[in-house]
Coordinates of C-alpha atoms in Angstrom, one line a residue:
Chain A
X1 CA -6.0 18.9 -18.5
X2 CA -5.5 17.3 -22.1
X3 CA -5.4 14.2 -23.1
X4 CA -2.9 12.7 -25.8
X5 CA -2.0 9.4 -27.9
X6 CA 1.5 8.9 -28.5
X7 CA 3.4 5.8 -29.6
X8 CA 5.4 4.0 -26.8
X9 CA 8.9 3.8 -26.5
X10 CA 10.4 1.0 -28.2
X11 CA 10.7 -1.7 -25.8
X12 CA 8.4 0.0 -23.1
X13 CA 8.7 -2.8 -21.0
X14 CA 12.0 -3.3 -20.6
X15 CA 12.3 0.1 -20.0
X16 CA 9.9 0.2 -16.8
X17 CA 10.9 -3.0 -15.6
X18 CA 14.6 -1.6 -15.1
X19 CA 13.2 0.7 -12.6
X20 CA 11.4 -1.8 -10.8
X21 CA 7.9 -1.3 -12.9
X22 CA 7.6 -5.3 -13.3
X23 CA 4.2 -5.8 -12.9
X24 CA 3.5 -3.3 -16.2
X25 CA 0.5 -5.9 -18.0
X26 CA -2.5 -7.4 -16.6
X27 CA -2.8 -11.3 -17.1
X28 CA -6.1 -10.7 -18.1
X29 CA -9.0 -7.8 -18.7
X30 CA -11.2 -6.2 -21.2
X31 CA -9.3 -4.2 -24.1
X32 CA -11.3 -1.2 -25.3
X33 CA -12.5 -3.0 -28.0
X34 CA -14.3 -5.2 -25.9
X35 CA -11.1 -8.3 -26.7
X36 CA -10.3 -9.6 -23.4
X37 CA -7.1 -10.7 -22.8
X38 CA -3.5 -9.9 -21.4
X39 CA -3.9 -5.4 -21.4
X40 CA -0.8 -2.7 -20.1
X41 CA -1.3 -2.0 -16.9
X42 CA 1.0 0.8 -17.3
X43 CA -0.1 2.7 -20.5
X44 CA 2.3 5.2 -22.5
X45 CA 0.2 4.8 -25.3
X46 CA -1.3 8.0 -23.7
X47 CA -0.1 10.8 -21.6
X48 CA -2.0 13.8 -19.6
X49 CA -0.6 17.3 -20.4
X50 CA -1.6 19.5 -17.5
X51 CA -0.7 23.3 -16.9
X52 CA 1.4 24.8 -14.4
X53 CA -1.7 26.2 -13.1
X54 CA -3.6 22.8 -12.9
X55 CA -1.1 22.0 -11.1
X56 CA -0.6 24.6 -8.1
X57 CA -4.7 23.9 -7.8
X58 CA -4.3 20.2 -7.4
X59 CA -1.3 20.7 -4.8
X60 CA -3.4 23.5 -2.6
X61 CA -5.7 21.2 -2.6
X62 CA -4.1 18.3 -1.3
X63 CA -2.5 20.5 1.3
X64 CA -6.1 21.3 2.3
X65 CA -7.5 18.3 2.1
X66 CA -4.5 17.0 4.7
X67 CA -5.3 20.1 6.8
X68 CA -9.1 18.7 6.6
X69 CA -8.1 15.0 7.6
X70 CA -6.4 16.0 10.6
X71 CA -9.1 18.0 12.2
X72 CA -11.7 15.2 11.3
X73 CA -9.6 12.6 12.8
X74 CA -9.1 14.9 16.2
X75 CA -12.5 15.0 16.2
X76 CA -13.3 11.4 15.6
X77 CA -11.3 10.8 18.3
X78 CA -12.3 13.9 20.5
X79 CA -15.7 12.8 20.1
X80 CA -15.4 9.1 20.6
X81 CA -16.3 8.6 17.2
X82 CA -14.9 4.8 16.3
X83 CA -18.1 2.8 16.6
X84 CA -19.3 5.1 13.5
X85 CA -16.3 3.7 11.6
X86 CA -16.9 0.2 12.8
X87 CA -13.7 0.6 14.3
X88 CA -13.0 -2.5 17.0
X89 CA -13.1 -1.4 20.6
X90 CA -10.0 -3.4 21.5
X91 CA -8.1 -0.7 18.6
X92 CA -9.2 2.4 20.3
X93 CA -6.4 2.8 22.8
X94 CA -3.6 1.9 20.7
X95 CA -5.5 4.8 18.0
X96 CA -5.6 7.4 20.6
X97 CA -2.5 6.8 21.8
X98 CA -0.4 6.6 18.8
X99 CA -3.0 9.6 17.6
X100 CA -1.6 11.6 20.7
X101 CA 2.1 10.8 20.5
X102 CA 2.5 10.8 16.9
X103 CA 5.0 7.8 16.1
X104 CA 6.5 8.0 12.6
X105 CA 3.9 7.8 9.9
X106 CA 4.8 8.0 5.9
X107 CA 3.1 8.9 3.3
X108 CA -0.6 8.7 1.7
X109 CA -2.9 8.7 -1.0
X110 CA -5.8 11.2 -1.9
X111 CA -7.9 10.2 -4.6
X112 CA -9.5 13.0 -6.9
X113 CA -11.8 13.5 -9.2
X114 CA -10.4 16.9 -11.1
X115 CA -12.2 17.7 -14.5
X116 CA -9.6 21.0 -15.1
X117 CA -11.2 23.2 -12.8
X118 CA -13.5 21.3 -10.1
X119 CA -11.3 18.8 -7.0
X120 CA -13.5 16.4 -5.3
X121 CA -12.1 13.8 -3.2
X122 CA -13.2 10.5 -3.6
X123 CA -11.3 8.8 -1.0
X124 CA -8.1 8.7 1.1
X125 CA -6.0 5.8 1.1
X126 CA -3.3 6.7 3.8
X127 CA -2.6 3.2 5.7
X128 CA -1.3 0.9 2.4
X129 CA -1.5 3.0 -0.7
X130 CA 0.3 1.7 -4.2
X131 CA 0.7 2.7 -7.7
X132 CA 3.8 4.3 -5.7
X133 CA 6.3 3.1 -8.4
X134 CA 4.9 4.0 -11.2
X135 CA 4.3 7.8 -10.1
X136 CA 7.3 8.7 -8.0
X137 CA 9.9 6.6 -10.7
X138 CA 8.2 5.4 -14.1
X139 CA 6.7 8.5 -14.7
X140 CA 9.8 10.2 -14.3
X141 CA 12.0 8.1 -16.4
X142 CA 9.5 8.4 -18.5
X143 CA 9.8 11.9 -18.8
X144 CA 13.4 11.9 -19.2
X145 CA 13.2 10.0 -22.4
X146 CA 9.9 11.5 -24.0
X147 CA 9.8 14.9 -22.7
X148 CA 12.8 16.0 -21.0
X149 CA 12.1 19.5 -21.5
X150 CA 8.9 19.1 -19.8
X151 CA 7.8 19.2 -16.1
X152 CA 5.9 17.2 -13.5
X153 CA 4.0 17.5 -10.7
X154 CA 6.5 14.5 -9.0
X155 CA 8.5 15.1 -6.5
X156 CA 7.8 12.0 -4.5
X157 CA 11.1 10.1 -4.6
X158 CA 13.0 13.4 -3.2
X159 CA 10.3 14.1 -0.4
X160 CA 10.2 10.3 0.7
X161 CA 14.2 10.5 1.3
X162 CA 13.5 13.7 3.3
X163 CA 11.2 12.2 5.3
X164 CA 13.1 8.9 5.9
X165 CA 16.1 11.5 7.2
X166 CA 13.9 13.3 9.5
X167 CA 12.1 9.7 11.0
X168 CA 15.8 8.8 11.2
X169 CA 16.4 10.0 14.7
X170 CA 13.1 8.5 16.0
X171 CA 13.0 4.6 14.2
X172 CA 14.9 1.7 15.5
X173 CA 17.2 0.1 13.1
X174 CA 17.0 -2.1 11.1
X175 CA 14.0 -0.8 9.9
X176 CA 12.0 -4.1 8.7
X177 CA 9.9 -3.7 5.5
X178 CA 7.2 -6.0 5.2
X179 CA 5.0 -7.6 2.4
X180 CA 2.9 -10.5 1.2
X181 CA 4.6 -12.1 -1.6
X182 CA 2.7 -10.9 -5.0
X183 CA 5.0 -9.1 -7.6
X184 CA 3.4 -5.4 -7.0
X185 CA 3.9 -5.5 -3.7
X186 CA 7.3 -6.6 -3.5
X187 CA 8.3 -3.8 -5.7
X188 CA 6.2 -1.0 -3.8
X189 CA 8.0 -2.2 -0.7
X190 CA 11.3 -2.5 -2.3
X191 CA 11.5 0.7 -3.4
X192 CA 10.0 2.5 -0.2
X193 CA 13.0 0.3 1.5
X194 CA 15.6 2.2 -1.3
X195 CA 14.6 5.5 -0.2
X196 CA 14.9 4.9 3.6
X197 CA 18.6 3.1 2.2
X198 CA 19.2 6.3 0.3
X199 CA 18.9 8.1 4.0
X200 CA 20.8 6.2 5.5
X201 CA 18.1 4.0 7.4
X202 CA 19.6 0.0 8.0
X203 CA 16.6 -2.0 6.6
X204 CA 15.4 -5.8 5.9
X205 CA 13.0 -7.3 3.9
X206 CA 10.9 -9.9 5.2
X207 CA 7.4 -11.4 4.5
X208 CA 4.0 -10.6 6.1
X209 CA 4.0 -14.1 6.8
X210 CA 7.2 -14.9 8.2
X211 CA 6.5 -12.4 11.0
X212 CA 7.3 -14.2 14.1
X213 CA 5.8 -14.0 17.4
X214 CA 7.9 -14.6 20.5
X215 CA 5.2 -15.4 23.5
X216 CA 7.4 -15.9 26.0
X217 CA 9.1 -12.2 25.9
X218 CA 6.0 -10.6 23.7
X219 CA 8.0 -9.5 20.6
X220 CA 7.6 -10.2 16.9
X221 CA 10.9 -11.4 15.5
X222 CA 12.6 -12.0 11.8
X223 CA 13.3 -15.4 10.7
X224 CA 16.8 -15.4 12.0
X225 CA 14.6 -14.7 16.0
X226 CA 16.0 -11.3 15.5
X227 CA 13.7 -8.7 17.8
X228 CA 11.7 -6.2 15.1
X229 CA 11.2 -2.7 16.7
X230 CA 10.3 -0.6 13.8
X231 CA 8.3 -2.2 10.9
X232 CA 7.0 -1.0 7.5
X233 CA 4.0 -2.8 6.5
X234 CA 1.9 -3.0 3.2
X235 CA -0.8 -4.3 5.0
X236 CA -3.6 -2.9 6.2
X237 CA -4.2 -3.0 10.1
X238 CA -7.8 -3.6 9.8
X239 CA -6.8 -7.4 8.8
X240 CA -4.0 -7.6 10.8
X241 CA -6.4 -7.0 13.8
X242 CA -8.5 -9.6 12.8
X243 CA -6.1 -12.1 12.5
X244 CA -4.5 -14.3 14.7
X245 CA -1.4 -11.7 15.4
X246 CA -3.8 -9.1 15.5
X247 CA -3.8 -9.0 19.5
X248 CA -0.3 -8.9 19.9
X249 CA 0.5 -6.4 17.7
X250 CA -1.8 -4.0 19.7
X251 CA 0.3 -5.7 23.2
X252 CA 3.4 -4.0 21.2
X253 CA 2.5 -0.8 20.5
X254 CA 4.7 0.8 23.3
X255 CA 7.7 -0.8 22.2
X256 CA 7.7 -1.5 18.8
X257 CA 7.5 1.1 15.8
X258 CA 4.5 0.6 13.4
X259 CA 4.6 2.4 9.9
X260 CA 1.9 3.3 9.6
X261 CA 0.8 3.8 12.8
X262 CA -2.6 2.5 13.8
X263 CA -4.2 5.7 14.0
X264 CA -3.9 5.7 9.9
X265 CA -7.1 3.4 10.6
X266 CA -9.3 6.5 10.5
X267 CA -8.2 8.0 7.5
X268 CA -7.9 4.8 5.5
X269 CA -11.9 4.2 6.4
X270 CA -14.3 5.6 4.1
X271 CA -16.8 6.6 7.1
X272 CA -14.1 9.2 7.0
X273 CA -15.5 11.3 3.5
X274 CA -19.0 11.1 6.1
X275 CA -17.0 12.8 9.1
X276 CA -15.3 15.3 6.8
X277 CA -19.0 16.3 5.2
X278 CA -20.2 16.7 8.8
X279 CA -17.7 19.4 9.5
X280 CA -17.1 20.9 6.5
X281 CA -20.6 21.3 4.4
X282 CA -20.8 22.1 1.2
X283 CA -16.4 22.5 0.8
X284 CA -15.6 22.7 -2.7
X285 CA -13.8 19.7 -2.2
X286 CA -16.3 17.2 -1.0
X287 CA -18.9 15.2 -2.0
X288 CA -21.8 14.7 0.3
X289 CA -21.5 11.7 2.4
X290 CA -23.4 10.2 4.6
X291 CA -23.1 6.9 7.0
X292 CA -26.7 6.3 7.1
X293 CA -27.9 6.4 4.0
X294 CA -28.4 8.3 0.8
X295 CA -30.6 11.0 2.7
X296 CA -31.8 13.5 -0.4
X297 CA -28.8 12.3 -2.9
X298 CA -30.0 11.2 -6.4
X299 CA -26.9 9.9 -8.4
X300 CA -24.2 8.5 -5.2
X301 CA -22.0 5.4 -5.4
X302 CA -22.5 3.2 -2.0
X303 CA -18.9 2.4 -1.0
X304 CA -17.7 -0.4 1.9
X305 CA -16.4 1.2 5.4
X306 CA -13.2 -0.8 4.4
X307 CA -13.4 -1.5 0.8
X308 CA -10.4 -1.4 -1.5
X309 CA -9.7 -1.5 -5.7
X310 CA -13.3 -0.4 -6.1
X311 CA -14.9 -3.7 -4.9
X312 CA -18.4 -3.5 -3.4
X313 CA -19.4 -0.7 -4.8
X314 CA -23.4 0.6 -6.1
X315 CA -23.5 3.3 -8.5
X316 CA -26.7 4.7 -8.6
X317 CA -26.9 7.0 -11.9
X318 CA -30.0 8.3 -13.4
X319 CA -32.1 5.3 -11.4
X320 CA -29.8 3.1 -12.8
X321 CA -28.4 1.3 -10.7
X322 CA -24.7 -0.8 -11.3
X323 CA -22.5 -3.4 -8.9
X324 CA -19.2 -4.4 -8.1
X325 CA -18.3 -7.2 -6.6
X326 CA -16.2 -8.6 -3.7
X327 CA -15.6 -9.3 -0.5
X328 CA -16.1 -6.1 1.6
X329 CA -19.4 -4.3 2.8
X330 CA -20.3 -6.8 6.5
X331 CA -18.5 -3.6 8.2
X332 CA -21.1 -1.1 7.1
X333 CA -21.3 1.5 4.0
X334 CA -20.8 5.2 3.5
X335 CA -23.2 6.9 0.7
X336 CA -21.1 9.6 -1.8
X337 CA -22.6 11.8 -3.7
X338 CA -21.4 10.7 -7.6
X339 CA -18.5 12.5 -8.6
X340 CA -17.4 14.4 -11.8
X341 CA -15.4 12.5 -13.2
X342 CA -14.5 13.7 -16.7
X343 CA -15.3 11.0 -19.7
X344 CA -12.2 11.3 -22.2
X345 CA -13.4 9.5 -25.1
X346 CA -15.0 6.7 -23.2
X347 CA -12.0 7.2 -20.7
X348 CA -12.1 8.1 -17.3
X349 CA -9.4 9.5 -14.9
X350 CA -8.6 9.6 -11.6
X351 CA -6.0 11.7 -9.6
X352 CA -3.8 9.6 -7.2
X353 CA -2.6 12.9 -5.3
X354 CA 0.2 11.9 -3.0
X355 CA 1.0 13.3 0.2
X356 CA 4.4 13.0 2.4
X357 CA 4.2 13.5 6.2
X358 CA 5.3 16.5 6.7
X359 CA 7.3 16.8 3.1
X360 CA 3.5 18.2 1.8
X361 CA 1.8 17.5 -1.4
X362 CA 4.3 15.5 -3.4
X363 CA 2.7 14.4 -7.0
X364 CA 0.2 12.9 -8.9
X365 CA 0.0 9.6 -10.6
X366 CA -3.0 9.2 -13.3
X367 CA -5.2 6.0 -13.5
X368 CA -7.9 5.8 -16.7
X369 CA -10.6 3.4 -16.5
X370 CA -13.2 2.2 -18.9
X371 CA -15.8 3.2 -16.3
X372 CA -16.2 5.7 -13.5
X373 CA -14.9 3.3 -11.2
X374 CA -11.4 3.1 -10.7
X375 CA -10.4 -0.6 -10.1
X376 CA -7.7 -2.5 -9.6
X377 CA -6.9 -3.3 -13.1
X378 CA -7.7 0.3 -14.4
X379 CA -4.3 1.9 -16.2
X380 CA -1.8 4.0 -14.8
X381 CA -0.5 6.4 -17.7
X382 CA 2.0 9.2 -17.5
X383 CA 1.6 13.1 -17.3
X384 CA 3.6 16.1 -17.7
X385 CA 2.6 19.8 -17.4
X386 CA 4.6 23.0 -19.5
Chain B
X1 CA 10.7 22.4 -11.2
X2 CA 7.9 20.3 -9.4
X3 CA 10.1 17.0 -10.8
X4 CA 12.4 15.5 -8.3
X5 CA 16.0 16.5 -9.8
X6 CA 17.1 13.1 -9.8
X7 CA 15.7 9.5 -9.6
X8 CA 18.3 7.6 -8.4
X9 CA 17.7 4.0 -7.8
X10 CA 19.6 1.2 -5.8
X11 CA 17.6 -1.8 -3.7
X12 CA 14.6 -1.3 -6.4
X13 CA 16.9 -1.3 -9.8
X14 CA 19.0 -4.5 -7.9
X15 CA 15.3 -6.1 -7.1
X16 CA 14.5 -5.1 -11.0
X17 CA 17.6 -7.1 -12.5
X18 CA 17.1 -10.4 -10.7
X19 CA 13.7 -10.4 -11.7
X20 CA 10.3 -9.8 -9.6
X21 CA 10.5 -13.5 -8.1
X22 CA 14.1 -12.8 -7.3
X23 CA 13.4 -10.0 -4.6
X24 CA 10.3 -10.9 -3.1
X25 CA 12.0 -12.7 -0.3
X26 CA 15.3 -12.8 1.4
X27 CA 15.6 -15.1 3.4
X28 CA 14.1 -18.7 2.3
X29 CA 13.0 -21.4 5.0
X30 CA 13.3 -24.5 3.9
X31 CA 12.4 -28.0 5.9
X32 CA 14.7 -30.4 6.0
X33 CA 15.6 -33.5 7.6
X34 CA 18.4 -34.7 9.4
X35 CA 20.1 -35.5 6.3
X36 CA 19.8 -32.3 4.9
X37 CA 17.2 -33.4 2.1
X38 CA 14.0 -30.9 1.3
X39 CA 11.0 -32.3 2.8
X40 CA 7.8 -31.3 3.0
X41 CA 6.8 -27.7 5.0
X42 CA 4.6 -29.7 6.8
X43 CA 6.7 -31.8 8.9
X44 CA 8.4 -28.8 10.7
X45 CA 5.0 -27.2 11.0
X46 CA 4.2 -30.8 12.8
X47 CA 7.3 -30.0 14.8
X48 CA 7.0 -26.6 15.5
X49 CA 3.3 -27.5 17.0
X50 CA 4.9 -30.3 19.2
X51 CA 7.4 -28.0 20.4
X52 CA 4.4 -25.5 21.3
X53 CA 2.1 -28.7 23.5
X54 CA 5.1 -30.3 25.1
X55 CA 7.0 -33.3 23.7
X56 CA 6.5 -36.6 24.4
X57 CA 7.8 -40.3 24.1
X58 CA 7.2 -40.8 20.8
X59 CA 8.4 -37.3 19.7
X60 CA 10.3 -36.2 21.8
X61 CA 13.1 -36.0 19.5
X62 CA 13.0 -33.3 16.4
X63 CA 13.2 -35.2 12.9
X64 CA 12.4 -32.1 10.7
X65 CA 14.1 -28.7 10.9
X66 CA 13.4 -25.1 9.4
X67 CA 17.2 -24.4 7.3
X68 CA 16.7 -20.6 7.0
X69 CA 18.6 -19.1 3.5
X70 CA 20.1 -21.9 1.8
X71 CA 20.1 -23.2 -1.7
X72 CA 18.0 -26.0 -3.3
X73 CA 16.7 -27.3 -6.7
X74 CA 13.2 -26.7 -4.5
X75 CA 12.1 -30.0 -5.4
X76 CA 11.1 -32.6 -2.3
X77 CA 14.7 -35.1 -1.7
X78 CA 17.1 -32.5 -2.8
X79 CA 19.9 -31.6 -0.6
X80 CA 19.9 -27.8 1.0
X81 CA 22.8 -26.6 0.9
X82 CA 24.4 -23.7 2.8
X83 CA 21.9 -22.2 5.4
X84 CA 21.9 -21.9 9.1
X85 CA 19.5 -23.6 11.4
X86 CA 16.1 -22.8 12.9
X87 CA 16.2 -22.8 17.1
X88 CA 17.1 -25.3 18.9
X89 CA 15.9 -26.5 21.6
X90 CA 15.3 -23.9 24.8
X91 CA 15.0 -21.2 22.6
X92 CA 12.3 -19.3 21.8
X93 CA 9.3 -20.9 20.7
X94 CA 8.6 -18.4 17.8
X95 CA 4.9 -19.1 16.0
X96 CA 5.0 -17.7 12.2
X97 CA 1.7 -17.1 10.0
X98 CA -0.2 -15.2 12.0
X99 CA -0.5 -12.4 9.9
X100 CA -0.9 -12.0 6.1
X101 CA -3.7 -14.7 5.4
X102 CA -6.4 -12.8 4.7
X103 CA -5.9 -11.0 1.9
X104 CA -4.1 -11.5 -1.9
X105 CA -2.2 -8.2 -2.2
X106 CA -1.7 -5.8 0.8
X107 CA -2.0 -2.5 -1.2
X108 CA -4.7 -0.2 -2.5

């Protein structure tokens, strides 16, 4: 896996924000040269070339990894294991239930740390995972224009309308897609709702917030009081359960079509790297983790049960320890083992490795930061592979 | 080829063109009063709770309604146009807000 400078397309940003890439620059951060100010979020300043073996590696072992997260979340539920995840007891039927009968689900997220020949996953985000646009489509288009002779490990866009055709049969239409209103998820929504339009799904937009709740007959409605059975939502169901619709969207489980389903609550928790250690020890592609502490680990990065963009987070690194900061951590930690992650010229990478539901490992977007901790204002840039 | 063969685009590269405030949300709610003039949110969500505890004398007519995907300057007095109504009465008494308050972006 190399890593190159190359000078942007002329007009860059017009370019990605005709295919929907609006939120391309950070109002604020810290440049490289230390400047802080307005930076790209998405950066074709720089590309990753990978190669065609790279490439079959990364997608084996997302397949794996997926094989891995199923058996550890049969067992966390075989095993009654939800307390160890902080998981609320009120959640545990809908989980188990929605774990047994297997309601649509949609897509996820593995991060990886990959330095050319080593995979270790970092985390899973499998209940609300972004930087969606800019791998399945920016990259792409991207691509087309720079290297069109070149290929990529991104066949997301394809795999999601294969999916939406198969869930077809089993979703109630309109299929509702919901967001809070903040730029990149508007777009990450929108374009999830294009690819269930491109199979054919009837679907409406509508905000997290406008969700309605009808006591009286115990249904969530659109703001027209039209009855929503099958929901997309960008929003993760640990904070829906804690707020004030939380109960009655476990009350609606049997009726009403939740993408993703509830039972994505055990992948998208970190106690999960902890469960996967437990049954599969030394696996090239884990990190040891541990829920109750760092037992023997020297160098591990404390993470939040239910963190998210890197908040919370202790890197302990040659007795030195450094801190993010945030608003996670009451629900508990897990303890990693510090990962790999190659340092590019004061660069560091991350593998978003995305998976379809039953479509398989689907592509890769890239995100660099300045530090080994990937955050939410670290850059997404481009790959190809030859 | 691991690239999809195509990258078609239709809701995103629509959503693209009118901007990112443009798609976010489809149907706007505005409150209004019986003139049609933009009030504040507030009123209705003064309504909407009355309509939840029961009505009274001194309320027990609505002043303020929800005017669900009209057009307005956005600014409090001007007129809504367009738009259809929120419920009326003996419909169903629909809370909104519950979800979505907890959290600046919903992705990760």
């Amino acid at each position: 896996m190399r890593r190159y400078t190359v000078s942007p397309r002329k007009d860059w940003q017009k370019k990605v924000e005709s295919v929907g890439l609006t939120y391309h620059t950070l109002d604020s951060g810290v440049l490289p040269n230390g400047v802080d100010g307005p930076q790209p979020y998405w950066d074709e300043s720089v590309y990753y070339e990978l190669t065609a073996r790279e490439v079959d590696v990364l997608e084996a072992a997302t397949e794996r990894l997926q094989e891995m997260c199923l058996a550890a979340g049969q067992s966390i539920v075989d095993n009654r294991r939800f307390a160890d995840l902080k998981i609320p007891a009120s959640a545990v039927p809908a989980i188990v239930d929605t774990w047994n009968r297997e309601p649509p689900a949609l897509y996820g997220r593995f991060d990886l740390a990959f330095d050319g020949s080593q995979i270790k996953l970092l985390e899973y985000n499998a209940d609300t995972p972004t930087a969606l646009v800019e791998a399945a489509v920016a990259q792409w288009y991207w691509l087309q224009d720079c290297f069109p002779k070149a290929d990529q490990f991104n066949s997301i866009h394809e795999k999601l309308i294969a999916k939406w055709k198969d869930l077809k049969p089993y979703v109630t239409e309109p299929v509702y897609f919901a967001h809070l209103d903040v730029d990149e998820d508007a777009m990450t929504v929108t374009y999830l709702r294009d690819t269930a339009d491109q199979a054919d799904i009837r679907t409406r937009d509508i905000l997290v917030s406008d969700i309605g709740w009808d006591a009286r007959k115990s249904r969530f409605l659109d703001l027209e009081n039209r009855t929503i059975a099958s929901i997309f939502k960008l929003y993760p169901w640990e904070l829906m359960l804690a707020e004030e619709f939380g109960p009655h969207a476990l009350e609606t489980m049997s009726t009403m079509q939740w993408i993703e389903p509830i039972w994505k609550m055990l992948f998208s928790n970190k106690g999960l790297l902890a469960i996967l250690w437990e049954m599969y020890p030394h696996d090239e592609l884990l990190l040891p983790a541990y829920l109750d502490g760092p037992r023997d680990l020297q160098d591990y990065v404390r993470k939040p049960l239910l963190g998210r963009e890197g908040a919370n987070l202790t890197l302990m690194a040659n007795g030195e320890k450094q801190q993010t900061y945030g608003p996670y951590g009451a629900e508990g930690f897990v303890y990693q083992a510090l990962a790999p992650i190659p340092n590019l010229q004061g660069n560091y990478p991350v593998i978003g490795s995305w998976i379809v539901a039953d479509q398989g490992s689907a592509g890769i977007g890239i995100r660099e930061s300045n530090t080994p901790v990937t955050t939410n204002t670290s850059r997404f840039v481009p790959h190809l592979f030859r | 080829m691991k690239k999809s063969a195509s990258v078609t685009l239709g809701l995103l590269a629509a959503a693209a063109m009118v901007g990112a405030t443009g798609c976010r949300r489809t149907e706007v709610r505005d409150c209004v009063d019986q003139t049609r003039s933009l009030v504040s949110d507030s009123l209705c969500e003064q309504e909407d709770q009355w309509d939840e505890s029961g009505r009274t004398g001194y309320n027990a007519q609505r002043l303020y309604f929800w005017s669900y995907g009209g057009a307005t300057g956005g600014h409090l007095g001007d007129t809504v146009v367009g738009g259809h109504s929120s419920p009326t009465s003996g419909s169903a008494v629909v809370g909104r807000g519950g979800f979505g308050g907890s959290m600046d972006s919903g992705g990760s």
